[in-house]
Amino acid sequence: MSADTRQSLTTGFGHKRQSFRHWRGQRPFWGGMLTLLAGIPIMYVPYQNLTLGSLTIRMSTTAGAGSLIIGVLLVVLGLTMWFQPHSRVFAGVAAILLALVSLVVSNFGAFLIGFLLGLIGGALGVSWAPGKTVVAEPTAPAERAERTEQAEHPAEDAGTDAGTGPASDNTAVSGASPADGVDAHDGNGRHRAG
């Protein structure tokens, strides 16, 4: 494959897929999706009839309008998480509260399906945070030379010699010397066993 062929793969469908992946990464996509999906069974179940043989069971209650309102609000909150990610915390908390209210209003939260989807979607919306770009700072040449010198002579920098004695029993991870203080032998929370 040549470079021209590789470039043509990213046009059309591939380009749309890449742009969708970028869009999805900039917002709480899965939280919005689960919240949106939670509204559908909460709206649907109270208005349906269940037929068992010749017996028809009507699931609607006097709170059917409440179920419809809760379902529509959950769908709107899911779309809010997608298209206004800066208000994700409000939308997530509201989705969690509406999912809890749907337990008593909408047939146990549409038989726990809408309730669980609403709780998980709201929690994902609240906990999502935008990623931060990491910029590597270049180190100065003098710092690099100093680090190289420390790596070549670690015993001199730590203030200990390679011989035996109390200084060689140093268990400090950071390479602290006994001259650094009382806790020099048990630096970083590490202690000698004996």
mmCIF file with all atom_site columns, N, CA and C in Angstrom, residues 30-73:
data_model
loop_
_atom_site.group_PDB
_atom_site.id
_atom_site.type_symbol
_atom_site.label_atom_id
_atom_site.label_alt_id
_atom_site.label_comp_id
_atom_site.label_asym_id
_atom_site.label_entity_id
_atom_site.label_seq_id
_atom_site.pdbx_PDB_ins_code
_atom_site.Cartn_x
_atom_site.Cartn_y
_atom_site.Cartn_z
_atom_site.occupancy
_atom_site.B_iso_or_equiv
_atom_site.pdbx_formal_charge
_atom_site.auth_seq_id
_atom_site.auth_comp_id
_atom_site.auth_asym_id
_atom_site.auth_atom_id
_atom_site.pdbx_PDB_model_num
ATOM 1   N N  . TRP A 1 30 ? -21.395 7.615   27.250 1.00 0.00 ? 30 TRP A N  1
ATOM 2   C CA . TRP A 1 30 ? -22.097 6.433   27.750 1.00 0.00 ? 30 TRP A CA 1
ATOM 3   C C  . TRP A 1 30 ? -23.079 6.800   28.871 1.00 0.00 ? 30 TRP A C  1
ATOM 4   N N  . GLY A 1 31 ? -22.758 7.791   29.662 1.00 0.00 ? 31 GLY A N  1
ATOM 5   C CA . GLY A 1 31 ? -23.714 8.254   30.661 1.00 0.00 ? 31 GLY A CA 1
ATOM 6   C C  . GLY A 1 31 ? -24.969 8.807   30.014 1.00 0.00 ? 31 GLY A C  1
ATOM 7   N N  . GLY A 1 32 ? -24.785 9.597   28.947 1.00 0.00 ? 32 GLY A N  1
ATOM 8   C CA . GLY A 1 32 ? -25.931 10.129  28.215 1.00 0.00 ? 32 GLY A CA 1
ATOM 9   C C  . GLY A 1 32 ? -26.733 9.035   27.529 1.00 0.00 ? 32 GLY A C  1
ATOM 10  N N  . MET A 1 33 ? -26.018 8.039   26.988 1.00 0.00 ? 33 MET A N  1
ATOM 11  C CA . MET A 1 33 ? -26.705 6.940   26.303 1.00 0.00 ? 33 MET A CA 1
ATOM 12  C C  . MET A 1 33 ? -27.555 6.128   27.274 1.00 0.00 ? 33 MET A C  1
ATOM 13  N N  . LEU A 1 34 ? -27.000 5.783   28.434 1.00 0.00 ? 34 LEU A N  1
ATOM 14  C CA . LEU A 1 34 ? -27.764 4.986   29.396 1.00 0.00 ? 34 LEU A CA 1
ATOM 15  C C  . LEU A 1 34 ? -28.927 5.784   29.986 1.00 0.00 ? 34 LEU A C  1
ATOM 16  N N  . THR A 1 35 ? -28.730 7.073   30.196 1.00 0.00 ? 35 THR A N  1
ATOM 17  C CA . THR A 1 35 ? -29.816 7.907   30.711 1.00 0.00 ? 35 THR A CA 1
ATOM 18  C C  . THR A 1 35 ? -30.932 8.021   29.682 1.00 0.00 ? 35 THR A C  1
ATOM 19  N N  . LEU A 1 36 ? -30.569 8.194   28.424 1.00 0.00 ? 36 LEU A N  1
ATOM 20  C CA . LEU A 1 36 ? -31.558 8.252   27.350 1.00 0.00 ? 36 LEU A CA 1
ATOM 21  C C  . LEU A 1 36 ? -32.320 6.929   27.251 1.00 0.00 ? 36 LEU A C  1
ATOM 22  N N  . LEU A 1 37 ? -31.598 5.812   27.344 1.00 0.00 ? 37 LEU A N  1
ATOM 23  C CA . LEU A 1 37 ? -32.251 4.500   27.272 1.00 0.00 ? 37 LEU A CA 1
ATOM 24  C C  . LEU A 1 37 ? -33.113 4.224   28.493 1.00 0.00 ? 37 LEU A C  1
ATOM 25  N N  . ALA A 1 38 ? -32.806 4.844   29.632 1.00 0.00 ? 38 ALA A N  1
ATOM 26  C CA . ALA A 1 38 ? -33.615 4.646   30.840 1.00 0.00 ? 38 ALA A CA 1
ATOM 27  C C  . ALA A 1 38 ? -35.002 5.252   30.672 1.00 0.00 ? 38 ALA A C  1
ATOM 28  N N  . GLY A 1 39 ? -35.096 6.327   29.928 1.00 0.00 ? 39 GLY A N  1
ATOM 29  C CA . GLY A 1 39 ? -36.390 6.983   29.755 1.00 0.00 ? 39 GLY A CA 1
ATOM 30  C C  . GLY A 1 39 ? -37.361 6.181   28.916 1.00 0.00 ? 39 GLY A C  1
ATOM 31  N N  . ILE A 1 40 ? -36.850 5.360   28.010 1.00 0.00 ? 40 ILE A N  1
ATOM 32  C CA . ILE A 1 40 ? -37.737 4.635   27.088 1.00 0.00 ? 40 ILE A CA 1
ATOM 33  C C  . ILE A 1 40 ? -38.616 3.612   27.807 1.00 0.00 ? 40 ILE A C  1
ATOM 34  N N  . PRO A 1 41 ? -38.062 2.689   28.625 1.00 0.00 ? 41 PRO A N  1
ATOM 35  C CA . PRO A 1 41 ? -38.986 1.758   29.299 1.00 0.00 ? 41 PRO A CA 1
ATOM 36  C C  . PRO A 1 41 ? -39.871 2.427   30.345 1.00 0.00 ? 41 PRO A C  1
ATOM 37  N N  . ILE A 1 42 ? -39.381 3.502   30.959 1.00 0.00 ? 42 ILE A N  1
ATOM 38  C CA . ILE A 1 42 ? -40.210 4.190   31.945 1.00 0.00 ? 42 ILE A CA 1
ATOM 39  C C  . ILE A 1 42 ? -41.421 4.832   31.268 1.00 0.00 ? 42 ILE A C  1
ATOM 40  N N  . MET A 1 43 ? -41.254 5.330   30.044 1.00 0.00 ? 43 MET A N  1
ATOM 41  C CA . MET A 1 43 ? -42.395 5.880   29.294 1.00 0.00 ? 43 MET A CA 1
ATOM 42  C C  . MET A 1 43 ? -43.282 4.775   28.735 1.00 0.00 ? 43 MET A C  1
ATOM 43  N N  . TYR A 1 44 ? -42.700 3.670   28.329 1.00 0.00 ? 44 TYR A N  1
ATOM 44  C CA . TYR A 1 44 ? -43.400 2.637   27.568 1.00 0.00 ? 44 TYR A CA 1
ATOM 45  C C  . TYR A 1 44 ? -44.240 1.702   28.445 1.00 0.00 ? 44 TYR A C  1
ATOM 46  N N  . VAL A 1 45 ? -43.679 1.227   29.540 1.00 0.00 ? 45 VAL A N  1
ATOM 47  C CA . VAL A 1 45 ? -44.313 0.167   30.324 1.00 0.00 ? 45 VAL A CA 1
ATOM 48  C C  . VAL A 1 45 ? -45.670 0.557   30.907 1.00 0.00 ? 45 VAL A C  1
ATOM 49  N N  . PRO A 1 46 ? -45.858 1.734   31.492 1.00 0.00 ? 46 PRO A N  1
ATOM 50  C CA . PRO A 1 46 ? -47.163 2.018   32.097 1.00 0.00 ? 46 PRO A CA 1
ATOM 51  C C  . PRO A 1 46 ? -48.320 2.107   31.111 1.00 0.00 ? 46 PRO A C  1
ATOM 52  N N  . TYR A 1 47 ? -48.045 2.244   29.832 1.00 0.00 ? 47 TYR A N  1
ATOM 53  C CA . TYR A 1 47 ? -49.122 2.374   28.848 1.00 0.00 ? 47 TYR A CA 1
ATOM 54  C C  . TYR A 1 47 ? -49.364 1.101   28.052 1.00 0.00 ? 47 TYR A C  1
ATOM 55  N N  . GLN A 1 48 ? -48.749 -0.004  28.439 1.00 0.00 ? 48 GLN A N  1
ATOM 56  C CA . GLN A 1 48 ? -48.886 -1.237  27.686 1.00 0.00 ? 48 GLN A CA 1
ATOM 57  C C  . GLN A 1 48 ? -49.811 -2.220  28.378 1.00 0.00 ? 48 GLN A C  1
ATOM 58  N N  . ASN A 1 49 ? -50.355 -3.110  27.575 1.00 0.00 ? 49 ASN A N  1
ATOM 59  C CA . ASN A 1 49 ? -51.198 -4.194  28.070 1.00 0.00 ? 49 ASN A CA 1
ATOM 60  C C  . ASN A 1 49 ? -50.440 -5.501  27.931 1.00 0.00 ? 49 ASN A C  1
ATOM 61  N N  . LEU A 1 50 ? -50.504 -6.310  28.951 1.00 0.00 ? 50 LEU A N  1
ATOM 62  C CA . LEU A 1 50 ? -49.877 -7.629  28.922 1.00 0.00 ? 50 LEU A CA 1
ATOM 63  C C  . LEU A 1 50 ? -50.970 -8.658  28.753 1.00 0.00 ? 50 LEU A C  1
ATOM 64  N N  . THR A 1 51 ? -50.876 -9.470  27.702 1.00 0.00 ? 51 THR A N  1
ATOM 65  C CA . THR A 1 51 ? -51.914 -10.455 27.428 1.00 0.00 ? 51 THR A CA 1
ATOM 66  C C  . THR A 1 51 ? -51.373 -11.851 27.727 1.00 0.00 ? 51 THR A C  1
ATOM 67  N N  . LEU A 1 52 ? -52.033 -12.550 28.624 1.00 0.00 ? 52 LEU A N  1
ATOM 68  C CA . LEU A 1 52 ? -51.705 -13.939 28.953 1.00 0.00 ? 52 LEU A CA 1
ATOM 69  C C  . LEU A 1 52 ? -52.909 -14.796 28.580 1.00 0.00 ? 52 LEU A C  1
ATOM 70  N N  . GLY A 1 53 ? -52.822 -15.429 27.417 1.00 0.00 ? 53 GLY A N  1
ATOM 71  C CA . GLY A 1 53 ? -53.972 -16.192 26.929 1.00 0.00 ? 53 GLY A CA 1
ATOM 72  C C  . GLY A 1 53 ? -55.112 -15.245 26.599 1.00 0.00 ? 53 GLY A C  1
ATOM 73  N N  . SER A 1 54 ? -56.253 -15.429 27.266 1.00 0.00 ? 54 SER A N  1
ATOM 74  C CA . SER A 1 54 ? -57.382 -14.530 27.043 1.00 0.00 ? 54 SER A CA 1
ATOM 75  C C  . SER A 1 54 ? -57.476 -13.462 28.132 1.00 0.00 ? 54 SER A C  1
ATOM 76  N N  . LEU A 1 55 ? -56.500 -13.438 29.017 1.00 0.00 ? 55 LEU A N  1
ATOM 77  C CA . LEU A 1 55 ? -56.495 -12.466 30.100 1.00 0.00 ? 55 LEU A CA 1
ATOM 78  C C  . LEU A 1 55 ? -55.630 -11.276 29.722 1.00 0.00 ? 55 LEU A C  1
ATOM 79  N N  . THR A 1 56 ? -56.177 -10.088 29.805 1.00 0.00 ? 56 THR A N  1
ATOM 80  C CA . THR A 1 56 ? -55.444 -8.864  29.490 1.00 0.00 ? 56 THR A CA 1
ATOM 81  C C  . THR A 1 56 ? -55.192 -8.113  30.783 1.00 0.00 ? 56 THR A C  1
ATOM 82  N N  . ILE A 1 57 ? -53.912 -7.820  31.016 1.00 0.00 ? 57 ILE A N  1
ATOM 83  C CA . ILE A 1 57 ? -53.517 -7.087  32.225 1.00 0.00 ? 57 ILE A CA 1
ATOM 84  C C  . ILE A 1 57 ? -53.076 -5.704  31.791 1.00 0.00 ? 57 ILE A C  1
ATOM 85  N N  . ARG A 1 58 ? -53.709 -4.721  32.363 1.00 0.00 ? 58 ARG A N  1
ATOM 86  C CA . ARG A 1 58 ? -53.348 -3.341  32.050 1.00 0.00 ? 58 ARG A CA 1
ATOM 87  C C  . ARG A 1 58 ? -52.378 -2.847  33.119 1.00 0.00 ? 58 ARG A C  1
ATOM 88  N N  . MET A 1 59 ? -51.211 -2.318  32.684 1.00 0.00 ? 59 MET A N  1
ATOM 89  C CA . MET A 1 59 ? -50.174 -1.913  33.610 1.00 0.00 ? 59 MET A CA 1
ATOM 90  C C  . MET A 1 59 ? -50.289 -0.463  34.022 1.00 0.00 ? 59 MET A C  1
ATOM 91  N N  . SER A 1 60 ? -51.100 0.312   33.371 1.00 0.00 ? 60 SER A N  1
ATOM 92  C CA . SER A 1 60 ? -51.151 1.742   33.670 1.00 0.00 ? 60 SER A CA 1
ATOM 93  C C  . SER A 1 60 ? -51.766 1.971   35.039 1.00 0.00 ? 60 SER A C  1
ATOM 94  N N  . THR A 1 61 ? -51.276 3.000   35.659 1.00 0.00 ? 61 THR A N  1
ATOM 95  C CA . THR A 1 61 ? -51.770 3.375   36.970 1.00 0.00 ? 61 THR A CA 1
ATOM 96  C C  . THR A 1 61 ? -52.285 4.809   36.885 1.00 0.00 ? 61 THR A C  1
ATOM 97  N N  . THR A 1 62 ? -52.707 5.332   38.018 1.00 0.00 ? 62 THR A N  1
ATOM 98  C CA . THR A 1 62 ? -53.152 6.724   38.023 1.00 0.00 ? 62 THR A CA 1
ATOM 99  C C  . THR A 1 62 ? -51.984 7.673   37.810 1.00 0.00 ? 62 THR A C  1
ATOM 100 N N  . ALA A 1 63 ? -50.762 7.163   38.000 1.00 0.00 ? 63 ALA A N  1
ATOM 101 C CA . ALA A 1 63 ? -49.570 7.991   37.809 1.00 0.00 ? 63 ALA A CA 1
ATOM 102 C C  . ALA A 1 63 ? -48.972 7.800   36.421 1.00 0.00 ? 63 ALA A C  1
ATOM 103 N N  . GLY A 1 64 ? -49.787 7.421   35.445 1.00 0.00 ? 64 GLY A N  1
ATOM 104 C CA . GLY A 1 64 ? -49.282 7.221   34.089 1.00 0.00 ? 64 GLY A CA 1
ATOM 105 C C  . GLY A 1 64 ? -48.691 8.482   33.500 1.00 0.00 ? 64 GLY A C  1
ATOM 106 N N  . ALA A 1 65 ? -49.303 9.623   33.793 1.00 0.00 ? 65 ALA A N  1
ATOM 107 C CA . ALA A 1 65 ? -48.764 10.893  33.306 1.00 0.00 ? 65 ALA A CA 1
ATOM 108 C C  . ALA A 1 65 ? -47.417 11.190  33.962 1.00 0.00 ? 65 ALA A C  1
ATOM 109 N N  . GLY A 1 66 ? -47.277 10.824  35.224 1.00 0.00 ? 66 GLY A N  1
ATOM 110 C CA . GLY A 1 66 ? -45.993 11.002  35.906 1.00 0.00 ? 66 GLY A CA 1
ATOM 111 C C  . GLY A 1 66 ? -44.888 10.157  35.281 1.00 0.00 ? 66 GLY A C  1
ATOM 112 N N  . SER A 1 67 ? -45.245 8.953   34.869 1.00 0.00 ? 67 SER A N  1
ATOM 113 C CA . SER A 1 67 ? -44.267 8.092   34.197 1.00 0.00 ? 67 SER A CA 1
ATOM 114 C C  . SER A 1 67 ? -43.835 8.693   32.869 1.00 0.00 ? 67 SER A C  1
ATOM 115 N N  . LEU A 1 68 ? -44.797 9.242   32.158 1.00 0.00 ? 68 LEU A N  1
ATOM 116 C CA . LEU A 1 68 ? -44.478 9.866   30.882 1.00 0.00 ? 68 LEU A CA 1
ATOM 117 C C  . LEU A 1 68 ? -43.548 11.067  31.088 1.00 0.00 ? 68 LEU A C  1
ATOM 118 N N  . ILE A 1 69 ? -43.834 11.877  32.095 1.00 0.00 ? 69 ILE A N  1
ATOM 119 C CA . ILE A 1 69 ? -42.996 13.053  32.367 1.00 0.00 ? 69 ILE A CA 1
ATOM 120 C C  . ILE A 1 69 ? -41.591 12.629  32.774 1.00 0.00 ? 69 ILE A C  1
ATOM 121 N N  . ILE A 1 70 ? -41.480 11.619  33.648 1.00 0.00 ? 70 ILE A N  1
ATOM 122 C CA . ILE A 1 70 ? -40.157 11.153  34.082 1.00 0.00 ? 70 ILE A CA 1
ATOM 123 C C  . ILE A 1 70 ? -39.373 10.597  32.901 1.00 0.00 ? 70 ILE A C  1
ATOM 124 N N  . GLY A 1 71 ? -40.030 9.820   32.054 1.00 0.00 ? 71 GLY A N  1
ATOM 125 C CA . GLY A 1 71 ? -39.344 9.257   30.890 1.00 0.00 ? 71 GLY A CA 1
ATOM 126 C C  . GLY A 1 71 ? -38.853 10.320  29.931 1.00 0.00 ? 71 GLY A C  1
ATOM 127 N N  . VAL A 1 72 ? -39.698 11.303  29.659 1.00 0.00 ? 72 VAL A N  1
ATOM 128 C CA . VAL A 1 72 ? -39.297 12.387  28.751 1.00 0.00 ? 72 VAL A CA 1
ATOM 129 C C  . VAL A 1 72 ? -38.140 13.182  29.351 1.00 0.00 ? 72 VAL A C  1
ATOM 130 N N  . LEU A 1 73 ? -38.200 13.462  30.656 1.00 0.00 ? 73 LEU A N  1
ATOM 131 C CA . LEU A 1 73 ? -37.112 14.195  31.295 1.00 0.00 ? 73 LEU A CA 1
ATOM 132 C C  . LEU A 1 73 ? -35.800 13.411  31.262 1.00 0.00 ? 73 LEU A C  1
#
